[in-house]
Amino acid sequence: MAMLWKFIRVAKYSKTALSPKLKVRGIPTHSRHSSSKSVPSDFAANTPCSNTVELLGKAYPQDDYSNVTEKILSKVGKNLHNKKHHPLWLIKEQVKDHFYKQYIGRRGTPLFSVYDGLSPVVTVQQNFDSLLIPQNHVSRRKEDNYYLNRDHMLRAHTSAHQWDLIHSGLDAFLAVGDVYRRDTVDNTHYPVFHQMEGVRLFSCHELFSNIKDGEGLQLFEQGHRTAHKQECHTMEAERLVEFNLKQVLTKLMTHIFGDGLQVRWVDCYFPFTHPSFEMEINFQGEWMEVLGCGVMEQQLVNS
């Protein structure tokens, strides 16, 4: 069983110096286990001919889906979240440090591994299909995404890497990177921004070991989907995962913003989690959304 959480929009883009298991979704940070190297921005993109785009050392043939602009291509490879002392880097390091100190594995090493060098070029399958997003879902529209061609695009969220990281055998990880959406520029939107995301999978022992009489509890059942749980999860498992998820994220927000923080949880919908929540904090008298999270759809873990 698993949980997932994500800072939806950590910051606007800036040029100046962000199995039998149950899973949860959502958190960001810096990486001891980066899986790819940063590419200097001067060499990030090149268009040698009208029907091909070269990006990060690879060539992508253009077709009727290609809509990424030269201006957006020029942003790829800047990796602001990895530039030392940049505001995004500072936030990433703060979150990473918090998780490394708070969550320790059985061998005394950090429970969460961190990935901040994954390529922003992903397949459509990674960005949508692997997350159970339907073929006709509005989020796939060309008007909302930057496509290199029908098969490749600039990631619209760090969730595009979830399936691959879980498939590699990871039980707990944080991922951070630049993401791209065709947003209209205003004081809170820019086509390039950054996300930080975390995922943790739980075994039966991990979830119930500290619960009185927990040895008799189960992760799964053949039940019915309700507004509060998936059909395959027991209510006890869902409640414990939800409690853990909200506790982890509340501690993180307190670490970042300080004590006395006013927090509220809002029920919402994501195609890849159920139940799903958004966290809002009170900022200058108004409620501001800071992240989305939820219990990962078991189908994603099973796949």
PDB file of C-alpha atoms in Angstrom:
ATOM      1  CA  MET A   1       0.000   0.000   0.000  1.00  0.00           C
ATOM      2  CA  ALA A   2       1.358   3.456  -0.778  1.00  0.00           C
ATOM      3  CA  MET A   3       1.015   7.170  -0.218  1.00  0.00           C
ATOM      4  CA  LEU A   4       2.017  10.094  -2.402  1.00  0.00           C
ATOM      5  CA  TRP A   5       2.409  13.818  -1.836  1.00  0.00           C
ATOM      6  CA  LYS A   6       3.488  16.752  -3.992  1.00  0.00           C
ATOM      7  CA  PHE A   7       4.127  20.461  -3.797  1.00  0.00           C
ATOM      8  CA  ILE A   8       2.016  21.534  -6.749  1.00  0.00           C
ATOM      9  CA  ARG A   9       3.824  24.737  -7.630  1.00  0.00           C
ATOM     10  CA  VAL A  10       6.790  25.445  -5.410  1.00  0.00           C
ATOM     11  CA  ALA A  11       7.864  28.614  -7.181  1.00  0.00           C
ATOM     12  CA  LYS A  12       7.668  30.476 -10.431  1.00  0.00           C
ATOM     13  CA  TYR A  13      10.582  30.244 -12.812  1.00  0.00           C
ATOM     14  CA  SER A  14      13.271  32.792 -11.976  1.00  0.00           C
ATOM     15  CA  LYS A  15      16.422  33.909 -13.768  1.00  0.00           C
ATOM     16  CA  THR A  16      17.956  35.063 -10.475  1.00  0.00           C
ATOM     17  CA  ALA A  17      20.092  33.541  -7.750  1.00  0.00           C
ATOM     18  CA  LEU A  18      13.101  25.119  -5.845  1.00  0.00           C
ATOM     19  CA  SER A  19       3.511  -5.854  -4.327  1.00  0.00           C
ATOM     20  CA  PRO A  20       1.601  -6.397  -1.094  1.00  0.00           C
ATOM     21  CA  LYS A  21       2.224  -2.883  -0.246  1.00  0.00           C
ATOM     22  CA  LEU A  22       0.161   0.256   0.038  1.00  0.00           C
ATOM     23  CA  LYS A  23       1.490   3.540  -1.324  1.00  0.00           C
ATOM     24  CA  VAL A  24       1.226   7.274  -0.595  1.00  0.00           C
ATOM     25  CA  ARG A  25       2.156  10.206  -2.773  1.00  0.00           C
ATOM     26  CA  GLY A  26       3.975  13.479  -2.597  1.00  0.00           C
ATOM     27  CA  ILE A  27       7.284  15.284  -1.574  1.00  0.00           C
ATOM     28  CA  PRO A  28      10.371  17.095  -3.105  1.00  0.00           C
ATOM     29  CA  THR A  29      14.132  17.513  -2.660  1.00  0.00           C
ATOM     30  CA  HIS A  30      17.872  17.239  -3.552  1.00  0.00           C
ATOM     31  CA  SER A  31      19.594  14.003  -4.514  1.00  0.00           C
ATOM     32  CA  ARG A  32      22.220  11.660  -3.256  1.00  0.00           C
ATOM     33  CA  HIS A  33      21.103   9.189  -5.925  1.00  0.00           C
ATOM     34  CA  SER A  34      20.628  11.354  -9.009  1.00  0.00           C
ATOM     35  CA  SER A  35      20.063   9.259 -12.081  1.00  0.00           C
ATOM     36  CA  SER A  36      21.155  11.766 -14.707  1.00  0.00           C
ATOM     37  CA  LYS A  37      23.559  14.655 -15.030  1.00  0.00           C
ATOM     38  CA  SER A  38      22.651  18.297 -15.474  1.00  0.00           C
ATOM     39  CA  VAL A  39      23.153  19.694 -18.959  1.00  0.00           C
ATOM     40  CA  PRO A  40      24.535  23.229 -19.403  1.00  0.00           C
ATOM     41  CA  SER A  41      21.793  25.526 -20.657  1.00  0.00           C
ATOM     42  CA  ASP A  42      23.960  26.854 -23.508  1.00  0.00           C
ATOM     43  CA  PHE A  43      23.797  23.407 -25.073  1.00  0.00           C
ATOM     44  CA  ALA A  44      20.299  22.402 -24.007  1.00  0.00           C
ATOM     45  CA  ALA A  45      18.469  22.688 -27.290  1.00  0.00           C
ATOM     46  CA  ASN A  46      19.176  23.018 -30.970  1.00  0.00           C
ATOM     47  CA  THR A  47      16.996  22.825 -34.058  1.00  0.00           C
ATOM     48  CA  PRO A  48      19.256  21.889 -36.990  1.00  0.00           C
ATOM     49  CA  CYS A  49      16.391  21.405 -39.427  1.00  0.00           C
ATOM     50  CA  SER A  50      12.679  22.112 -39.531  1.00  0.00           C
ATOM     51  CA  ASN A  51      11.551  18.544 -38.878  1.00  0.00           C
ATOM     52  CA  THR A  52      13.832  17.599 -35.958  1.00  0.00           C
ATOM     53  CA  VAL A  53      14.459  18.955 -32.479  1.00  0.00           C
ATOM     54  CA  GLU A  54      17.687  18.150 -30.654  1.00  0.00           C
ATOM     55  CA  LEU A  55      17.331  18.354 -26.903  1.00  0.00           C
ATOM     56  CA  LEU A  56      19.687  17.154 -24.163  1.00  0.00           C
ATOM     57  CA  GLY A  57      21.748  15.208 -26.675  1.00  0.00           C
ATOM     58  CA  LYS A  58      18.869  13.423 -28.405  1.00  0.00           C
ATOM     59  CA  ALA A  59      17.011  14.110 -31.654  1.00  0.00           C
ATOM     60  CA  TYR A  60      13.209  14.047 -31.796  1.00  0.00           C
ATOM     61  CA  PRO A  61      11.386  14.012 -35.149  1.00  0.00           C
ATOM     62  CA  GLN A  62       8.582  16.559 -35.286  1.00  0.00           C
ATOM     63  CA  ASP A  63       5.025  15.727 -36.309  1.00  0.00           C
ATOM     64  CA  ASP A  64       1.534  17.199 -36.065  1.00  0.00           C
ATOM     65  CA  TYR A  65       1.754  17.169 -32.247  1.00  0.00           C
ATOM     66  CA  SER A  66       4.985  19.170 -31.987  1.00  0.00           C
ATOM     67  CA  ASN A  67       4.301  22.515 -30.296  1.00  0.00           C
ATOM     68  CA  VAL A  68       7.265  23.280 -28.025  1.00  0.00           C
ATOM     69  CA  THR A  69       8.721  26.724 -28.729  1.00  0.00           C
ATOM     70  CA  GLU A  70      12.343  27.824 -28.908  1.00  0.00           C
ATOM     71  CA  LYS A  71      11.848  30.033 -25.852  1.00  0.00           C
ATOM     72  CA  ILE A  72      10.672  27.071 -23.766  1.00  0.00           C
ATOM     73  CA  LEU A  73      13.441  24.864 -25.159  1.00  0.00           C
ATOM     74  CA  SER A  74      15.964  27.476 -24.014  1.00  0.00           C
ATOM     75  CA  LYS A  75      14.826  26.920 -20.411  1.00  0.00           C
ATOM     76  CA  VAL A  76      15.469  23.169 -20.495  1.00  0.00           C
ATOM     77  CA  GLY A  77      18.726  22.237 -18.800  1.00  0.00           C
ATOM     78  CA  LYS A  78      19.004  25.303 -16.576  1.00  0.00           C
ATOM     79  CA  ASN A  79      18.311  23.114 -13.528  1.00  0.00           C
ATOM     80  CA  LEU A  80      17.756  26.015 -11.147  1.00  0.00           C
ATOM     81  CA  HIS A  81      16.925  23.573  -8.337  1.00  0.00           C
ATOM     82  CA  ASN A  82      20.516  22.300  -8.524  1.00  0.00           C
ATOM     83  CA  LYS A  83      22.259  25.698  -8.613  1.00  0.00           C
ATOM     84  CA  LYS A  84      23.833  26.261  -5.227  1.00  0.00           C
ATOM     85  CA  HIS A  85      22.259  29.106  -3.213  1.00  0.00           C
ATOM     86  CA  HIS A  86      19.396  29.621  -5.678  1.00  0.00           C
ATOM     87  CA  PRO A  87      16.078  29.970  -3.753  1.00  0.00           C
ATOM     88  CA  LEU A  88      14.816  26.683  -5.233  1.00  0.00           C
ATOM     89  CA  TRP A  89      18.031  24.936  -4.206  1.00  0.00           C
ATOM     90  CA  LEU A  90      17.680  26.309  -0.681  1.00  0.00           C
ATOM     91  CA  ILE A  91      14.116  24.954  -0.372  1.00  0.00           C
ATOM     92  CA  LYS A  92      15.163  21.596  -1.789  1.00  0.00           C
ATOM     93  CA  GLU A  93      18.052  21.326   0.651  1.00  0.00           C
ATOM     94  CA  GLN A  94      15.803  22.296   3.565  1.00  0.00           C
ATOM     95  CA  VAL A  95      13.300  19.569   2.710  1.00  0.00           C
ATOM     96  CA  LYS A  96      16.006  17.002   2.060  1.00  0.00           C
ATOM     97  CA  ASP A  97      17.712  17.747   5.359  1.00  0.00           C
ATOM     98  CA  HIS A  98      14.389  17.407   7.198  1.00  0.00           C
ATOM     99  CA  PHE A  99      13.662  14.001   5.683  1.00  0.00           C
ATOM    100  CA  TYR A 100      17.188  12.705   6.174  1.00  0.00           C
ATOM    101  CA  LYS A 101      17.025  13.543   9.891  1.00  0.00           C
ATOM    102  CA  GLN A 102      13.415  12.574  10.614  1.00  0.00           C
ATOM    103  CA  TYR A 103      13.084   9.289   8.712  1.00  0.00           C
ATOM    104  CA  ILE A 104      15.809   6.695   9.233  1.00  0.00           C
ATOM    105  CA  GLY A 105      15.826   3.172   7.807  1.00  0.00           C
ATOM    106  CA  ARG A 106      16.638  -0.035   9.658  1.00  0.00           C
ATOM    107  CA  ARG A 107      20.334   0.238   8.826  1.00  0.00           C
ATOM    108  CA  GLY A 108      20.626   3.755  10.186  1.00  0.00           C
ATOM    109  CA  THR A 109      20.658   5.366   6.737  1.00  0.00           C
ATOM    110  CA  PRO A 110      18.044   7.824   5.395  1.00  0.00           C
ATOM    111  CA  LEU A 111      14.797   6.065   4.538  1.00  0.00           C
ATOM    112  CA  PHE A 112      14.078   8.310   1.535  1.00  0.00           C
ATOM    113  CA  SER A 113      16.406   8.429  -1.458  1.00  0.00           C
ATOM    114  CA  VAL A 114      16.347  11.636  -3.511  1.00  0.00           C
ATOM    115  CA  TYR A 115      16.307  12.184  -7.281  1.00  0.00           C
ATOM    116  CA  ASP A 116      16.889  15.653  -8.708  1.00  0.00           C
ATOM    117  CA  GLY A 117      18.598  14.912 -12.017  1.00  0.00           C
ATOM    118  CA  LEU A 118      15.936  13.031 -13.975  1.00  0.00           C
ATOM    119  CA  SER A 119      15.470  14.190 -17.550  1.00  0.00           C
ATOM    120  CA  PRO A 120      12.486  16.517 -18.110  1.00  0.00           C
ATOM    121  CA  VAL A 121      11.869  14.800 -21.475  1.00  0.00           C
ATOM    122  CA  VAL A 122       9.495  11.885 -20.919  1.00  0.00           C
ATOM    123  CA  THR A 123       7.225   9.717 -23.009  1.00  0.00           C
ATOM    124  CA  VAL A 124       3.494  10.318 -23.181  1.00  0.00           C
ATOM    125  CA  GLN A 125       3.133   6.885 -21.601  1.00  0.00           C
ATOM    126  CA  GLN A 126       5.201   7.989 -18.590  1.00  0.00           C
ATOM    127  CA  ASN A 127       3.399  11.303 -18.190  1.00  0.00           C
ATOM    128  CA  PHE A 128      -0.169  10.023 -18.588  1.00  0.00           C
ATOM    129  CA  ASP A 129      -0.727   6.296 -19.205  1.00  0.00           C
ATOM    130  CA  SER A 130       1.413   5.081 -16.294  1.00  0.00           C
ATOM    131  CA  LEU A 131      -0.725   7.242 -13.979  1.00  0.00           C
ATOM    132  CA  LEU A 132      -4.063   5.841 -15.185  1.00  0.00           C
ATOM    133  CA  ILE A 133      -4.990   9.149 -16.848  1.00  0.00           C
ATOM    134  CA  PRO A 134      -7.692   8.363 -19.450  1.00  0.00           C
ATOM    135  CA  GLN A 135      -7.026   8.894 -23.150  1.00  0.00           C
ATOM    136  CA  ASN A 136      -9.715  11.578 -23.362  1.00  0.00           C
ATOM    137  CA  HIS A 137      -8.699  13.404 -20.170  1.00  0.00           C
ATOM    138  CA  VAL A 138      -8.487  17.176 -20.521  1.00  0.00           C
ATOM    139  CA  SER A 139      -4.965  17.245 -19.056  1.00  0.00           C
ATOM    140  CA  ARG A 140      -3.589  15.618 -22.240  1.00  0.00           C
ATOM    141  CA  ARG A 141      -4.575  18.512 -24.518  1.00  0.00           C
ATOM    142  CA  LYS A 142      -1.977  20.122 -26.770  1.00  0.00           C
ATOM    143  CA  GLU A 143      -3.198  23.457 -25.471  1.00  0.00           C
ATOM    144  CA  ASP A 144      -1.964  22.518 -21.981  1.00  0.00           C
ATOM    145  CA  ASN A 145       1.308  20.663 -22.678  1.00  0.00           C
ATOM    146  CA  TYR A 146       4.565  20.985 -24.585  1.00  0.00           C
ATOM    147  CA  TYR A 147       4.913  18.075 -27.000  1.00  0.00           C
ATOM    148  CA  LEU A 148       8.088  17.256 -28.898  1.00  0.00           C
ATOM    149  CA  ASN A 149       6.015  14.826 -30.935  1.00  0.00           C
ATOM    150  CA  ARG A 150       3.172  12.352 -30.388  1.00  0.00           C
ATOM    151  CA  ASP A 151       5.376  10.099 -28.246  1.00  0.00           C
ATOM    152  CA  HIS A 152       7.582  12.540 -26.301  1.00  0.00           C
ATOM    153  CA  MET A 153       6.932  15.680 -24.276  1.00  0.00           C
ATOM    154  CA  LEU A 154       8.325  17.899 -21.548  1.00  0.00           C
ATOM    155  CA  ARG A 155       7.030  16.471 -18.276  1.00  0.00           C
ATOM    156  CA  ALA A 156       3.959  18.214 -16.889  1.00  0.00           C
ATOM    157  CA  HIS A 157       4.615  16.836 -13.390  1.00  0.00           C
ATOM    158  CA  THR A 158       7.266  14.897 -11.502  1.00  0.00           C
ATOM    159  CA  SER A 159       4.733  12.059 -11.212  1.00  0.00           C
ATOM    160  CA  ALA A 160       5.894  11.034 -14.702  1.00  0.00           C
ATOM    161  CA  HIS A 161       8.798   9.237 -12.965  1.00  0.00           C
ATOM    162  CA  GLN A 162       6.744   7.392 -10.365  1.00  0.00           C
ATOM    163  CA  TRP A 163       6.262   4.114 -12.205  1.00  0.00           C
ATOM    164  CA  ASP A 164       9.938   3.809 -13.180  1.00  0.00           C
ATOM    165  CA  LEU A 165      11.208   4.563  -9.665  1.00  0.00           C
ATOM    166  CA  ILE A 166       8.795   2.108  -8.040  1.00  0.00           C
ATOM    167  CA  HIS A 167       9.553  -0.507 -10.712  1.00  0.00           C
ATOM    168  CA  SER A 168      13.257  -0.189  -9.853  1.00  0.00           C
ATOM    169  CA  GLY A 169      12.431  -1.465  -6.368  1.00  0.00           C
ATOM    170  CA  LEU A 170      12.247   1.757  -4.345  1.00  0.00           C
ATOM    171  CA  ASP A 171       9.926   1.880  -1.334  1.00  0.00           C
ATOM    172  CA  ALA A 172      10.472   5.528  -0.350  1.00  0.00           C
ATOM    173  CA  PHE A 173      11.793   8.365  -2.485  1.00  0.00           C
ATOM    174  CA  LEU A 174      11.674  12.093  -3.159  1.00  0.00           C
ATOM    175  CA  ALA A 175      11.818  13.580  -6.659  1.00  0.00           C
ATOM    176  CA  VAL A 176      12.317  17.200  -7.675  1.00  0.00           C
ATOM    177  CA  GLY A 177      12.571  18.868 -11.058  1.00  0.00           C
ATOM    178  CA  ASP A 178      11.454  21.491 -13.520  1.00  0.00           C
ATOM    179  CA  VAL A 179       8.039  20.901 -15.115  1.00  0.00           C
ATOM    180  CA  TYR A 180       6.325  22.502 -18.085  1.00  0.00           C
ATOM    181  CA  ARG A 181       2.738  23.543 -18.787  1.00  0.00           C
ATOM    182  CA  ARG A 182       1.292  25.984 -21.279  1.00  0.00           C
ATOM    183  CA  ASP A 183       0.071  28.459 -18.678  1.00  0.00           C
ATOM    184  CA  THR A 184      -0.752  32.097 -19.246  1.00  0.00           C
ATOM    185  CA  VAL A 185       1.813  34.211 -17.414  1.00  0.00           C
ATOM    186  CA  ASP A 186       0.499  36.100 -14.382  1.00  0.00           C
ATOM    187  CA  ASN A 187       1.632  36.742 -10.811  1.00  0.00           C
ATOM    188  CA  THR A 188       1.261  33.049  -9.848  1.00  0.00           C
ATOM    189  CA  HIS A 189       1.766  31.223 -13.177  1.00  0.00           C
ATOM    190  CA  TYR A 190       4.646  30.682 -15.584  1.00  0.00           C
ATOM    191  CA  PRO A 191       5.096  27.924 -18.211  1.00  0.00           C
ATOM    192  CA  VAL A 192       8.153  26.604 -16.348  1.00  0.00           C
ATOM    193  CA  PHE A 193       7.977  25.840 -12.630  1.00  0.00           C
ATOM    194  CA  HIS A 194       9.216  23.243 -10.150  1.00  0.00           C
ATOM    195  CA  GLN A 195       7.689  20.372  -8.237  1.00  0.00           C
ATOM    196  CA  MET A 196       8.863  18.267  -5.319  1.00  0.00           C
ATOM    197  CA  GLU A 197       7.221  14.922  -4.758  1.00  0.00           C
ATOM    198  CA  GLY A 198       7.450  11.994  -2.380  1.00  0.00           C
ATOM    199  CA  VAL A 199       6.235   8.419  -2.379  1.00  0.00           C
ATOM    200  CA  ARG A 200       6.271   5.762   0.326  1.00  0.00           C
ATOM    201  CA  LEU A 201       5.085   2.169   0.144  1.00  0.00           C
ATOM    202  CA  PHE A 202       4.054   0.244   3.268  1.00  0.00           C
ATOM    203  CA  SER A 203       4.155  -3.446   4.002  1.00  0.00           C
ATOM    204  CA  CYS A 204       1.674  -4.959   6.434  1.00  0.00           C
ATOM    205  CA  HIS A 205       4.362  -5.147   9.122  1.00  0.00           C
ATOM    206  CA  GLU A 206       5.462  -1.527   8.642  1.00  0.00           C
ATOM    207  CA  LEU A 207       1.924  -0.228   8.913  1.00  0.00           C
ATOM    208  CA  PHE A 208       0.624  -2.290  11.820  1.00  0.00           C
ATOM    209  CA  SER A 209       3.697  -3.187  13.914  1.00  0.00           C
ATOM    210  CA  ASN A 210       3.130  -0.386  16.438  1.00  0.00           C
ATOM    211  CA  ILE A 211      -0.626  -0.920  16.703  1.00  0.00           C
ATOM    212  CA  LYS A 212      -2.067  -2.851  19.639  1.00  0.00           C
ATOM    213  CA  ASP A 213      -3.317  -6.222  18.378  1.00  0.00           C
ATOM    214  CA  GLY A 214      -2.083  -5.127  14.936  1.00  0.00           C
ATOM    215  CA  GLU A 215      -1.039  -8.641  13.975  1.00  0.00           C
ATOM    216  CA  GLY A 216      -4.669  -9.403  13.148  1.00  0.00           C
ATOM    217  CA  LEU A 217      -5.093  -6.440  10.796  1.00  0.00           C
ATOM    218  CA  GLN A 218      -4.822  -6.678   7.003  1.00  0.00           C
ATOM    219  CA  LEU A 219      -3.955  -4.279   4.174  1.00  0.00           C
ATOM    220  CA  PHE A 220      -6.406  -5.708   1.665  1.00  0.00           C
ATOM    221  CA  GLU A 221      -9.961  -6.933   1.335  1.00  0.00           C
ATOM    222  CA  GLN A 222     -12.505  -7.569  -1.421  1.00  0.00           C
ATOM    223  CA  GLY A 223     -14.736  -4.635  -0.618  1.00  0.00           C
ATOM    224  CA  HIS A 224     -16.359  -1.649  -2.272  1.00  0.00           C
ATOM    225  CA  ARG A 225     -14.957   1.736  -3.240  1.00  0.00           C
ATOM    226  CA  THR A 226     -16.322   4.554  -1.145  1.00  0.00           C
ATOM    227  CA  ALA A 227     -15.540   8.262  -0.828  1.00  0.00           C
ATOM    228  CA  HIS A 228     -13.018   7.337   1.867  1.00  0.00           C
ATOM    229  CA  LYS A 229     -11.159   4.295   0.512  1.00  0.00           C
ATOM    230  CA  GLN A 230     -10.394   2.064  -2.449  1.00  0.00           C
ATOM    231  CA  GLU A 231     -12.255  -1.213  -2.881  1.00  0.00           C
ATOM    232  CA  CYS A 232      -9.130  -3.291  -2.223  1.00  0.00           C
ATOM    233  CA  HIS A 233      -7.974  -1.546   0.975  1.00  0.00           C
ATOM    234  CA  THR A 234      -9.273  -2.218   4.459  1.00  0.00           C
ATOM    235  CA  MET A 235     -10.561   0.794   6.344  1.00  0.00           C
ATOM    236  CA  GLU A 236      -7.918   0.253   9.053  1.00  0.00           C
ATOM    237  CA  ALA A 237      -5.092   0.367   6.496  1.00  0.00           C
ATOM    238  CA  GLU A 238      -6.485   3.440   4.752  1.00  0.00           C
ATOM    239  CA  ARG A 239      -6.935   5.350   8.014  1.00  0.00           C
ATOM    240  CA  LEU A 240      -3.389   4.601   9.165  1.00  0.00           C
ATOM    241  CA  VAL A 241      -1.857   5.588   5.829  1.00  0.00           C
ATOM    242  CA  GLU A 242      -3.912   8.787   5.688  1.00  0.00           C
ATOM    243  CA  PHE A 243      -2.884   9.662   9.253  1.00  0.00           C
ATOM    244  CA  ASN A 244       0.783   9.007   8.454  1.00  0.00           C
ATOM    245  CA  LEU A 245       0.593  11.052   5.256  1.00  0.00           C
ATOM    246  CA  LYS A 246      -0.980  14.096   6.891  1.00  0.00           C
ATOM    247  CA  GLN A 247       1.324  13.908   9.891  1.00  0.00           C
ATOM    248  CA  VAL A 248       4.444  13.779   7.700  1.00  0.00           C
ATOM    249  CA  LEU A 249       3.333  16.753   5.623  1.00  0.00           C
ATOM    250  CA  THR A 250       2.213  18.847   8.576  1.00  0.00           C
ATOM    251  CA  LYS A 251       5.628  18.324  10.191  1.00  0.00           C
ATOM    252  CA  LEU A 252       7.315  19.339   6.946  1.00  0.00           C
ATOM    253  CA  MET A 253       5.274  22.523   6.590  1.00  0.00           C
ATOM    254  CA  THR A 254       5.977  23.434  10.211  1.00  0.00           C
ATOM    255  CA  HIS A 255       9.680  22.859   9.547  1.00  0.00           C
ATOM    256  CA  ILE A 256       9.560  25.198   6.544  1.00  0.00           C
ATOM    257  CA  PHE A 257       7.193  27.923   7.788  1.00  0.00           C
ATOM    258  CA  GLY A 258       7.563  27.690  11.579  1.00  0.00           C
ATOM    259  CA  ASP A 259       5.333  26.925  14.546  1.00  0.00           C
ATOM    260  CA  GLY A 260       1.823  28.309  14.869  1.00  0.00           C
ATOM    261  CA  LEU A 261       0.934  27.430  11.276  1.00  0.00           C
ATOM    262  CA  GLN A 262      -2.786  27.206  10.496  1.00  0.00           C
ATOM    263  CA  VAL A 263      -3.432  24.184   8.289  1.00  0.00           C
ATOM    264  CA  ARG A 264      -6.588  22.743   6.753  1.00  0.00           C
ATOM    265  CA  TRP A 265      -7.188  19.714   4.529  1.00  0.00           C
ATOM    266  CA  VAL A 266      -9.532  19.799   1.539  1.00  0.00           C
ATOM    267  CA  ASP A 267     -10.877  16.686  -0.210  1.00  0.00           C
ATOM    268  CA  CYS A 268     -10.082  16.707  -3.938  1.00  0.00           C
ATOM    269  CA  TYR A 269      -9.638  14.415  -6.958  1.00  0.00           C
ATOM    270  CA  PHE A 270      -6.544  13.086  -8.739  1.00  0.00           C
ATOM    271  CA  PRO A 271      -6.662  10.192 -11.265  1.00  0.00           C
ATOM    272  CA  PHE A 272      -3.789   8.376  -9.514  1.00  0.00           C
ATOM    273  CA  THR A 273      -4.774   8.645  -5.813  1.00  0.00           C
ATOM    274  CA  HIS A 274      -7.873   7.887  -3.735  1.00  0.00           C
ATOM    275  CA  PRO A 275      -8.693   9.371  -1.352  1.00  0.00           C
ATOM    276  CA  SER A 276      -6.968  12.619  -2.359  1.00  0.00           C
ATOM    277  CA  PHE A 277      -6.337  15.806  -0.414  1.00  0.00           C
ATOM    278  CA  GLU A 278      -4.950  19.295  -0.770  1.00  0.00           C
ATOM    279  CA  MET A 279      -3.264  21.106   2.088  1.00  0.00           C
ATOM    280  CA  GLU A 280      -3.916  24.807   2.539  1.00  0.00           C
ATOM    281  CA  ILE A 281      -2.143  27.144   4.939  1.00  0.00           C
ATOM    282  CA  ASN A 282      -3.361  30.497   6.204  1.00  0.00           C
ATOM    283  CA  PHE A 283      -1.158  33.213   4.721  1.00  0.00           C
ATOM    284  CA  GLN A 284      -1.884  36.881   5.396  1.00  0.00           C
ATOM    285  CA  GLY A 285      -5.499  36.098   6.205  1.00  0.00           C
ATOM    286  CA  GLU A 286      -6.153  33.943   3.123  1.00  0.00           C
ATOM    287  CA  TRP A 287      -6.010  30.182   2.559  1.00  0.00           C
ATOM    288  CA  MET A 288      -3.278  29.195   0.099  1.00  0.00           C
ATOM    289  CA  GLU A 289      -2.885  25.727  -1.411  1.00  0.00           C
ATOM    290  CA  VAL A 290       0.653  24.394  -0.972  1.00  0.00           C
ATOM    291  CA  LEU A 291       0.444  20.726  -1.983  1.00  0.00           C
ATOM    292  CA  GLY A 292      -1.676  17.813  -3.151  1.00  0.00           C
ATOM    293  CA  CYS A 293      -1.444  14.258  -1.840  1.00  0.00           C
ATOM    294  CA  GLY A 294      -3.299  10.989  -1.404  1.00  0.00           C
ATOM    295  CA  VAL A 295      -3.274   7.214  -1.126  1.00  0.00           C
ATOM    296  CA  MET A 296      -1.914   5.874  -4.393  1.00  0.00           C
ATOM    297  CA  GLU A 297      -4.224   3.801  -6.526  1.00  0.00           C
ATOM    298  CA  GLN A 298      -3.287   0.199  -5.795  1.00  0.00           C
ATOM    299  CA  GLN A 299      -3.445  -0.563  -9.518  1.00  0.00           C
ATOM    300  CA  LEU A 300      -0.351   1.621  -9.971  1.00  0.00           C
ATOM    301  CA  VAL A 301       1.564  -0.368  -7.377  1.00  0.00           C
ATOM    302  CA  ASN A 302       0.377  -3.701  -8.770  1.00  0.00           C
ATOM    303  CA  SER A 303       1.423  -2.760 -12.307  1.00  0.00           C
TER     304      SER A 303
END
